[in-house]
Each structure stands twice: as C-alpha cells, then as structure tokens.
Amino acid sequence: MDLEKVFHMKGGRGETSYSENSSLQKRAADKVNHITLEAIKEMFLESKPMSLCIADLGCSSGPNSLSNIKELVNAIERESSKLFERAPEFRVYLNDLPTNDFNTIFQALPDLYRELKKGRNHGSPSIYIAGYPGTFYGRLFPDKCLHFIYSSNSLHWLSRVPPGIYNEQGDSTNRKSIYISENSPPQVAQAYFEQFKQDFSLFLQSRSDEVVVGGRMVLILLGRNGPNYVDRGTAFLWEILYRSLAILVSKGEVEEEKLDSYEVHFYAPSKEELEDEIRKEGSFKLDRFEMFEIEKDTGNSSTSYGKAVAMTVRSIQESMISHHFGEAILDNLFEEYGRLVDEEMAKEDIRSISFVLVLQKS
C-alpha cells in the first residue's frame, strides 16, 4: 500500500472530520505551548532574521495548525515590540501528505488574517502562507531556508508498515494483533523499532539540510515510558481497535482474513530511543526533552469519554480502515470502540504519554 496516497485525517468540517475531533491533540499542544514559544523566541533573539521561515510538518486539516501559527507570530511580534524594532516578515509552510485536505486550511486563512490584524495600529503582519504536500521522511524544502520547525502528533506515524512483520509468503506474523502486543512474536517489535530508526534518522538528515544553523525544531509525539515495547498507554487504543474489529468478525460483518492482514504504521518510541537517534545523526543538539500526560476530559458533559476517543480515532484512522475493510463498517465499528473504551476506563485510568523535544541545529 502506498501510504502517501491513502493515509490522511478525515477532511472537511463534518461530524466525523478531524477538524471537529482534534481537541485531544489541541490540548496536548497547549500543555507544552510555553516550551514552543520559548524555543522560537530564543531562536529569534539570537539571529533576528528579517524574513522568518516556519514549517509545520504534519499540519493536517483542522484548526490546530493555524491556531499555532497565530501564537508563533504574536510571540515574535511581542519580542520585536520590546526591542523597539520592526517585526520580521513571516513565511509559513504547511506540510502534510498529498491526500491531506489542504482546502479546509486555506478556506480558514481569511479568518486568521483578520485575527492577526485585531488590535494592531500598524495593520496586520507580513505573512505568506503556502502548502507543501509530501512526506517529511525525505527532503521537502531548499537548503538552509527554515528557521523554525514545528511538528505535533505526527512523528509517531511511520512511513510504512514494517516489512519485517511479514513472512516469506507475505502473511503477517502478528496474528491476533494490529500493533505490538503481548501476543506479538519478538520479531514484530524489532521490526517496528527498525522502521522507526530508519524513518526518524531520515527525518533528522533531511531537516539538517533545510534548517539554518541555530534554527530550532519543536517535536511533539506519543511515546512510551521505559524499554518494554508493550506500553499500556499507547497499545491500549490499538488493542481496543482490534477487539472492535474482532466483534464485527464474530457478527459476520468483517472477514477474518481481512482482520489478520490489517496492521498499523505507528510506533511510540521511548526517550532513550529518540535520544540515541539524535545523537547518532549528529546534526542537532537536544536542548529540552519533557514527558507529559493529558487528563481525561471530553469537553462535553453529554458525550462519554469513550465516544470522544472513538470519534478522534475514527477521524485519524478512517482513511486506512475504509481502504482495507470498506466504509460500510465504520459506524458499527466505532460504536463498539467507544463502548469498549468506557468499559476499560471504568476499571482503570489509562493514559498515554507524550514527549516534547526542542532541538537546535548545530
């Protein structure tokens, strides 16, 4: 499967869209927003570029990307005002896979420009925004053109399902699982780890060519706590998805062979794994590394936590599930998913962990 042609968040503004179901990701970004703003301000005060270039890698199609861009622009304008200097112009590159719904982002640009103009006597800042479709596992931009890179909830997605999980006949050896689980043979975890190393190393090498010396990257991604590949916080959501699909198999709505051949292109690295790859690649200095959790909150008292999680996962995985199983199962699948999440969360409070990294180009 060519993931660049299939994988994308659910576009548009409908009930099941990513735009309407990305509040969990927004809360993660907001929790470490002070770190993001500190990083871009430090970079700006050190170099004071007249034209500041920002890239959002994995921007998706919801409101989160433009909200973050507004915060970054406002922060630099405040710093410029303190120095009694004119703010730089801003070049902003929004990147995601070619199948991403860039149109929804572009349609929101007039609102962003209006918000940036509010309260400014001198008019709106000079800001030029463009879309850059393509995978970030490889080069995207010209040499030494970026000052600041931001990537939130994207780098835990791999460039492909690891080929090492398949046997010589092309069948998955990861039976009864769609990700690393207690049931997975050892070679499955190793295959996911090897794919992560290959992808993250290529990501760092590519950004090394594109970022100016002293430039910063802020990376936010799901991770796991410790060396054990089976981390309850991250494996839980995939375990529930497998169980939901298995229920549909038992009802005759999904073929068992289809379930056995479904795997996800996801990996939650440990702190040590990320640090090792950064050190081996050698182009970036790790300025900051923090782990954090997001509290359980649906933001809507009439919606159960399970349903909120199910809607979020659906907006992320719908393209892949529809491609493999067909669209007909989606409603029933995520109804089961929400119910199972609520059942499990009633027994124990399960939380995934996230990492925020600040890297400086050496």
mmCIF file of N, CA and C in Angstrom, residues 204-302:
data_model
loop_
_atom_site.group_PDB
_atom_site.id
_atom_site.type_symbol
_atom_site.label_atom_id
_atom_site.label_comp_id
_atom_site.label_asym_id
_atom_site.label_seq_id
_atom_site.Cartn_x
_atom_site.Cartn_y
_atom_site.Cartn_z
ATOM 1 N N LEU A 204 15.675 13.428 10.485
ATOM 2 C CA LEU A 204 16.706 14.331 11.001
ATOM 3 C C LEU A 204 17.693 14.737 9.907
ATOM 4 N N GLN A 205 18.109 13.792 9.078
ATOM 5 C CA GLN A 205 19.038 14.104 7.993
ATOM 6 C C GLN A 205 18.429 15.120 7.029
ATOM 7 N N SER A 206 17.172 14.935 6.699
ATOM 8 C CA SER A 206 16.501 15.842 5.757
ATOM 9 C C SER A 206 16.368 17.240 6.336
ATOM 10 N N ARG A 207 15.989 17.324 7.601
ATOM 11 C CA ARG A 207 15.833 18.642 8.231
ATOM 12 C C ARG A 207 17.189 19.322 8.426
ATOM 13 N N SER A 208 18.232 18.526 8.606
ATOM 14 C CA SER A 208 19.568 19.091 8.770
ATOM 15 C C SER A 208 19.969 19.922 7.564
ATOM 16 N N ASP A 209 19.578 19.484 6.371
ATOM 17 C CA ASP A 209 19.898 20.223 5.151
ATOM 18 C C ASP A 209 19.035 21.468 4.995
ATOM 19 N N GLU A 210 17.863 21.464 5.601
ATOM 20 C CA GLU A 210 16.891 22.528 5.365
ATOM 21 C C GLU A 210 16.913 23.640 6.418
ATOM 22 N N VAL A 211 17.391 23.337 7.622
ATOM 23 C CA VAL A 211 17.357 24.294 8.739
ATOM 24 C C VAL A 211 18.675 25.061 8.819
ATOM 25 N N VAL A 212 18.584 26.360 9.058
ATOM 26 C CA VAL A 212 19.784 27.189 9.215
ATOM 27 C C VAL A 212 20.463 26.853 10.542
ATOM 28 N N VAL A 213 21.754 27.144 10.653
ATOM 29 C CA VAL A 213 22.474 26.949 11.905
ATOM 30 C C VAL A 213 21.819 27.821 12.978
ATOM 31 N N GLY A 214 21.548 27.228 14.126
ATOM 32 C CA GLY A 214 20.864 27.936 15.207
ATOM 33 C C GLY A 214 19.356 27.834 15.135
ATOM 34 N N GLY A 215 18.822 27.252 14.031
ATOM 35 C CA GLY A 215 17.386 27.058 13.924
ATOM 36 C C GLY A 215 16.892 26.036 14.933
ATOM 37 N N ARG A 216 15.616 26.055 15.179
ATOM 38 C CA ARG A 216 15.027 25.172 16.202
ATOM 39 C C ARG A 216 13.959 24.267 15.598
ATOM 40 N N MET A 217 13.805 23.108 16.237
ATOM 41 C CA MET A 217 12.680 22.222 15.960
ATOM 42 C C MET A 217 11.989 21.891 17.277
ATOM 43 N N VAL A 218 10.661 21.998 17.283
ATOM 44 C CA VAL A 218 9.852 21.535 18.409
ATOM 45 C C VAL A 218 9.027 20.356 17.909
ATOM 46 N N LEU A 219 9.266 19.200 18.498
ATOM 47 C CA LEU A 219 8.605 17.962 18.084
ATOM 48 C C LEU A 219 7.768 17.423 19.232
ATOM 49 N N ILE A 220 6.494 17.200 18.977
ATOM 50 C CA ILE A 220 5.572 16.643 19.967
ATOM 51 C C ILE A 220 5.035 15.332 19.405
ATOM 52 N N LEU A 221 5.178 14.250 20.163
ATOM 53 C CA LEU A 221 4.730 12.957 19.664
ATOM 54 C C LEU A 221 4.395 12.021 20.822
ATOM 55 N N LEU A 222 3.599 11.017 20.524
ATOM 56 C CA LEU A 222 3.302 9.992 21.516
ATOM 57 C C LEU A 222 4.540 9.141 21.753
ATOM 58 N N GLY A 223 4.705 8.688 22.980
ATOM 59 C CA GLY A 223 5.856 7.862 23.319
ATOM 60 C C GLY A 223 5.481 6.823 24.356
ATOM 61 N N ARG A 224 6.493 6.147 24.854
ATOM 62 C CA ARG A 224 6.236 5.151 25.903
ATOM 63 C C ARG A 224 7.283 5.314 26.997
ATOM 64 N N ASN A 225 6.935 4.851 28.164
ATOM 65 C CA ASN A 225 7.775 5.043 29.347
ATOM 66 C C ASN A 225 8.545 3.760 29.631
ATOM 67 N N GLY A 226 9.810 3.715 29.241
ATOM 68 C CA GLY A 226 10.633 2.543 29.525
ATOM 69 C C GLY A 226 10.888 1.687 28.303
ATOM 70 N N PRO A 227 11.696 0.642 28.468
ATOM 71 C CA PRO A 227 12.127 -0.178 27.329
ATOM 72 C C PRO A 227 11.096 -1.180 26.833
ATOM 73 N N ASN A 228 10.093 -1.502 27.641
ATOM 74 C CA ASN A 228 9.102 -2.502 27.238
ATOM 75 C C ASN A 228 8.308 -2.007 26.033
ATOM 76 N N TYR A 229 8.339 -2.760 24.943
ATOM 77 C CA TYR A 229 7.636 -2.344 23.727
ATOM 78 C C TYR A 229 6.123 -2.282 23.923
ATOM 79 N N VAL A 230 5.603 -3.129 24.804
ATOM 80 C CA VAL A 230 4.156 -3.152 25.041
ATOM 81 C C VAL A 230 3.841 -2.190 26.177
ATOM 82 N N ASP A 231 3.539 -0.962 25.809
ATOM 83 C CA ASP A 231 3.224 0.075 26.782
ATOM 84 C C ASP A 231 1.706 0.228 26.851
ATOM 85 N N ARG A 232 1.145 0.084 28.032
ATOM 86 C CA ARG A 232 -0.308 0.083 28.187
ATOM 87 C C ARG A 232 -0.943 1.364 27.637
ATOM 88 N N GLY A 233 -0.286 2.492 27.860
ATOM 89 C CA GLY A 233 -0.872 3.772 27.466
ATOM 90 C C GLY A 233 -1.071 3.916 25.967
ATOM 91 N N THR A 234 -0.121 3.421 25.165
ATOM 92 C CA THR A 234 -0.239 3.554 23.709
ATOM 93 C C THR A 234 -0.837 2.314 23.063
ATOM 94 N N ALA A 235 -0.499 1.125 23.567
ATOM 95 C CA ALA A 235 -1.030 -0.107 22.976
ATOM 96 C C ALA A 235 -2.531 -0.253 23.217
ATOM 97 N N PHE A 236 -3.038 0.385 24.271
ATOM 98 C CA PHE A 236 -4.442 0.259 24.657
ATOM 99 C C PHE A 236 -5.385 0.618 23.507
ATOM 100 N N LEU A 237 -5.144 1.756 22.849
ATOM 101 C CA LEU A 237 -6.054 2.208 21.805
ATOM 102 C C LEU A 237 -6.067 1.268 20.607
ATOM 103 N N TRP A 238 -4.910 0.653 20.317
ATOM 104 C CA TRP A 238 -4.845 -0.305 19.212
ATOM 105 C C TRP A 238 -5.456 -1.649 19.627
ATOM 106 N N GLU A 239 -5.290 -2.017 20.887
ATOM 107 C CA GLU A 239 -5.924 -3.240 21.391
ATOM 108 C C GLU A 239 -7.445 -3.136 21.288
ATOM 109 N N ILE A 240 -7.978 -1.956 21.641
ATOM 110 C CA ILE A 240 -9.425 -1.748 21.560
ATOM 111 C C ILE A 240 -9.898 -1.788 20.108
ATOM 112 N N LEU A 241 -9.102 -1.238 19.203
ATOM 113 C CA LEU A 241 -9.483 -1.275 17.792
ATOM 114 C C LEU A 241 -9.512 -2.716 17.285
ATOM 115 N N TYR A 242 -8.530 -3.522 17.687
ATOM 116 C CA TYR A 242 -8.524 -4.930 17.286
ATOM 117 C C TYR A 242 -9.759 -5.646 17.848
ATOM 118 N N ARG A 243 -10.043 -5.424 19.113
ATOM 119 C CA ARG A 243 -11.194 -6.091 19.736
ATOM 120 C C ARG A 243 -12.502 -5.680 19.061
ATOM 121 N N SER A 244 -12.604 -4.409 18.681
ATOM 122 C CA SER A 244 -13.815 -3.922 17.998
ATOM 123 C C SER A 244 -13.973 -4.595 16.643
ATOM 124 N N LEU A 245 -12.873 -4.712 15.919
ATOM 125 C CA LEU A 245 -12.914 -5.402 14.627
ATOM 126 C C LEU A 245 -13.248 -6.883 14.804
ATOM 127 N N ALA A 246 -12.706 -7.497 15.871
ATOM 128 C CA ALA A 246 -12.986 -8.912 16.135
ATOM 129 C C ALA A 246 -14.467 -9.138 16.422
ATOM 130 N N ILE A 247 -15.105 -8.187 17.091
ATOM 131 C CA ILE A 247 -16.548 -8.291 17.341
ATOM 132 C C ILE A 247 -17.311 -8.289 16.021
ATOM 133 N N LEU A 248 -16.888 -7.437 15.091
ATOM 134 C CA LEU A 248 -17.545 -7.394 13.782
ATOM 135 C C LEU A 248 -17.290 -8.677 12.994
ATOM 136 N N VAL A 249 -16.123 -9.297 13.198
ATOM 137 C CA VAL A 249 -15.855 -10.606 12.587
ATOM 138 C C VAL A 249 -16.849 -11.631 13.116
ATOM 139 N N SER A 250 -17.072 -11.622 14.440
ATOM 140 C CA SER A 250 -17.993 -12.590 15.057
ATOM 141 C C SER A 250 -19.432 -12.391 14.579
ATOM 142 N N LYS A 251 -19.751 -11.165 14.143
ATOM 143 C CA LYS A 251 -21.093 -10.863 13.644
ATOM 144 C C LYS A 251 -21.204 -11.071 12.137
ATOM 145 N N GLY A 252 -20.104 -11.459 11.517
ATOM 146 C CA GLY A 252 -20.115 -11.689 10.083
ATOM 147 C C GLY A 252 -20.018 -10.426 9.245
ATOM 148 N N GLU A 253 -19.671 -9.299 9.872
ATOM 149 C CA GLU A 253 -19.592 -8.031 9.141
ATOM 150 C C GLU A 253 -18.200 -7.783 8.566
ATOM 151 N N VAL A 254 -17.203 -8.510 9.071
ATOM 152 C CA VAL A 254 -15.824 -8.380 8.604
ATOM 153 C C VAL A 254 -15.253 -9.773 8.406
ATOM 154 N N GLU A 255 -14.509 -9.964 7.315
ATOM 155 C CA GLU A 255 -13.860 -11.257 7.081
ATOM 156 C C GLU A 255 -12.635 -11.393 7.989
ATOM 157 N N GLU A 256 -12.479 -12.576 8.572
ATOM 158 C CA GLU A 256 -11.359 -12.800 9.484
ATOM 159 C C GLU A 256 -10.016 -12.605 8.776
ATOM 160 N N GLU A 257 -9.949 -13.003 7.513
ATOM 161 C CA GLU A 257 -8.704 -12.832 6.757
ATOM 162 C C GLU A 257 -8.338 -11.358 6.617
ATOM 163 N N LYS A 258 -9.357 -10.520 6.481
ATOM 164 C CA LYS A 258 -9.114 -9.081 6.387
ATOM 165 C C LYS A 258 -8.518 -8.545 7.690
ATOM 166 N N LEU A 259 -9.052 -9.010 8.811
ATOM 167 C CA LEU A 259 -8.525 -8.565 10.105
ATOM 168 C C LEU A 259 -7.102 -9.056 10.304
ATOM 169 N N ASP A 260 -6.828 -10.306 9.930
ATOM 170 C CA ASP A 260 -5.485 -10.859 10.115
ATOM 171 C C ASP A 260 -4.432 -10.110 9.301
ATOM 172 N N SER A 261 -4.843 -9.461 8.231
ATOM 173 C CA SER A 261 -3.882 -8.795 7.349
ATOM 174 C C SER A 261 -3.812 -7.281 7.598
ATOM 175 N N TYR A 262 -4.508 -6.806 8.635
ATOM 176 C CA TYR A 262 -4.503 -5.363 8.922
ATOM 177 C C TYR A 262 -3.474 -5.038 9.997
ATOM 178 N N GLU A 263 -2.562 -4.114 9.693
ATOM 179 C CA GLU A 263 -1.545 -3.655 10.647
ATOM 180 C C GLU A 263 -1.465 -2.136 10.576
ATOM 181 N N VAL A 264 -1.014 -1.508 11.648
ATOM 182 C CA VAL A 264 -0.923 -0.046 11.654
ATOM 183 C C VAL A 264 0.530 0.400 11.504
ATOM 184 N N HIS A 265 0.710 1.562 10.891
ATOM 185 C CA HIS A 265 2.052 2.131 10.667
ATOM 186 C C HIS A 265 2.341 3.169 11.765
ATOM 187 N N PHE A 266 2.438 2.685 12.974
ATOM 188 C CA PHE A 266 2.563 3.544 14.153
ATOM 189 C C PHE A 266 3.676 2.986 15.034
ATOM 190 N N TYR A 267 4.381 3.894 15.718
ATOM 191 C CA TYR A 267 5.368 3.439 16.703
ATOM 192 C C TYR A 267 5.547 4.516 17.759
ATOM 193 N N ALA A 268 5.426 4.120 19.018
ATOM 194 C CA ALA A 268 5.642 5.033 20.139
ATOM 195 C C ALA A 268 7.035 4.776 20.705
ATOM 196 N N PRO A 269 8.011 5.629 20.398
ATOM 197 C CA PRO A 269 9.377 5.392 20.862
ATOM 198 C C PRO A 269 9.551 5.729 22.338
ATOM 199 N N SER A 270 10.621 5.220 22.913
ATOM 200 C CA SER A 270 10.988 5.584 24.285
ATOM 201 C C SER A 270 11.907 6.799 24.234
ATOM 202 N N LYS A 271 12.104 7.414 25.385
ATOM 203 C CA LYS A 271 13.012 8.559 25.492
ATOM 204 C C LYS A 271 14.412 8.183 25.023
ATOM 205 N N GLU A 272 14.864 7.012 25.445
ATOM 206 C CA GLU A 272 16.218 6.566 25.102
ATOM 207 C C GLU A 272 16.369 6.323 23.607
ATOM 208 N N GLU A 273 15.336 5.787 22.966
ATOM 209 C CA GLU A 273 15.409 5.539 21.526
ATOM 210 C C GLU A 273 15.511 6.841 20.733
ATOM 211 N N LEU A 274 14.740 7.843 21.141
ATOM 212 C CA LEU A 274 14.812 9.145 20.481
ATOM 213 C C LEU A 274 16.187 9.786 20.685
ATOM 214 N N GLU A 275 16.666 9.758 21.912
ATOM 215 C CA GLU A 275 17.972 10.361 22.211
ATOM 216 C C GLU A 275 19.092 9.675 21.435
ATOM 217 N N ASP A 276 19.024 8.351 21.316
ATOM 218 C CA ASP A 276 20.058 7.610 20.591
ATOM 219 C C ASP A 276 20.114 8.027 19.123
ATOM 220 N N GLU A 277 18.961 8.145 18.488
ATOM 221 C CA GLU A 277 18.944 8.513 17.070
ATOM 222 C C GLU A 277 19.417 9.953 16.855
ATOM 223 N N ILE A 278 19.051 10.841 17.768
ATOM 224 C CA ILE A 278 19.508 12.239 17.662
ATOM 225 C C ILE A 278 21.026 12.303 17.798
ATOM 226 N N ARG A 279 21.541 11.547 18.733
ATOM 227 C CA ARG A 279 22.994 11.536 18.947
ATOM 228 C C ARG A 279 23.720 10.917 17.751
ATOM 229 N N LYS A 280 23.193 9.823 17.219
ATOM 230 C CA LYS A 280 23.855 9.157 16.092
ATOM 231 C C LYS A 280 23.830 10.014 14.826
ATOM 232 N N GLU A 281 22.717 10.705 14.580
ATOM 233 C CA GLU A 281 22.637 11.528 13.369
ATOM 234 C C GLU A 281 23.553 12.741 13.487
ATOM 235 N N GLY A 282 23.581 13.381 14.664
ATOM 236 C CA GLY A 282 24.608 14.353 14.974
ATOM 237 C C GLY A 282 24.424 15.786 14.521
ATOM 238 N N SER A 283 23.347 16.107 13.818
ATOM 239 C CA SER A 283 23.179 17.469 13.292
ATOM 240 C C SER A 283 22.494 18.416 14.269
ATOM 241 N N PHE A 284 21.814 17.866 15.269
ATOM 242 C CA PHE A 284 21.025 18.682 16.186
ATOM 243 C C PHE A 284 21.441 18.439 17.629
ATOM 244 N N LYS A 285 21.393 19.508 18.397
ATOM 245 C CA LYS A 285 21.626 19.421 19.841
ATOM 246 C C LYS A 285 20.274 19.391 20.539
ATOM 247 N N LEU A 286 20.110 18.462 21.464
ATOM 248 C CA LEU A 286 18.851 18.336 22.192
ATOM 249 C C LEU A 286 18.844 19.334 23.344
ATOM 250 N N ASP A 287 18.078 20.408 23.183
ATOM 251 C CA ASP A 287 18.014 21.456 24.201
ATOM 252 C C ASP A 287 17.074 21.101 25.351
ATOM 253 N N ARG A 288 16.008 20.365 25.018
ATOM 254 C CA ARG A 288 14.987 20.101 26.042
ATOM 255 C C ARG A 288 14.221 18.844 25.667
ATOM 256 N N PHE A 289 13.873 18.068 26.698
ATOM 257 C CA PHE A 289 13.108 16.837 26.489
ATOM 258 C C PHE A 289 12.219 16.647 27.714
ATOM 259 N N GLU A 290 10.910 16.691 27.504
ATOM 260 C CA GLU A 290 9.979 16.533 28.622
ATOM 261 C C GLU A 290 8.885 15.536 28.259
ATOM 262 N N MET A 291 8.415 14.839 29.276
ATOM 263 C CA MET A 291 7.320 13.894 29.134
ATOM 264 C C MET A 291 6.090 14.478 29.817
ATOM 265 N N PHE A 292 4.911 14.270 29.234
ATOM 266 C CA PHE A 292 3.695 14.786 29.865
ATOM 267 C C PHE A 292 2.511 13.892 29.534
ATOM 268 N N GLU A 293 1.455 14.031 30.324
ATOM 269 C CA GLU A 293 0.209 13.298 30.116
ATOM 270 C C GLU A 293 -0.931 14.290 29.937
ATOM 271 N N ILE A 294 -2.001 13.840 29.299
ATOM 272 C CA ILE A 294 -3.196 14.656 29.122
ATOM 273 C C ILE A 294 -4.315 14.079 29.982
ATOM 274 N N GLU A 295 -4.934 14.946 30.780
ATOM 275 C CA GLU A 295 -6.002 14.498 31.669
ATOM 276 C C GLU A 295 -7.242 14.127 30.850
ATOM 277 N N LYS A 296 -8.033 13.243 31.411
ATOM 278 C CA LYS A 296 -9.264 12.805 30.751
ATOM 279 C C LYS A 296 -10.320 13.897 30.849
ATOM 280 N N ASP A 297 -10.760 14.401 29.682
ATOM 281 C CA ASP A 297 -11.764 15.459 29.647
ATOM 282 C C ASP A 297 -12.346 15.508 28.246
ATOM 283 N N THR A 298 -13.632 15.241 28.107
ATOM 284 C CA THR A 298 -14.251 15.268 26.783
ATOM 285 C C THR A 298 -14.598 16.686 26.357
ATOM 286 N N GLY A 299 -14.717 17.619 27.323
ATOM 287 C CA GLY A 299 -15.123 18.975 26.991
ATOM 288 C C GLY A 299 -16.610 19.081 26.720
ATOM 289 N N ASN A 300 -17.330 17.984 26.841
ATOM 290 C CA ASN A 300 -18.769 17.960 26.563
ATOM 291 C C ASN A 300 -19.399 16.940 27.504
ATOM 292 N N SER A 301 -20.138 17.418 28.496
ATOM 293 C CA SER A 301 -20.692 16.535 29.529
ATOM 294 C C SER A 301 -21.693 15.532 28.970
ATOM 295 N N SER A 302 -22.256 15.816 27.793
ATOM 296 C CA SER A 302 -23.245 14.901 27.217
ATOM 297 C C SER A 302 -22.594 13.778 26.414
#
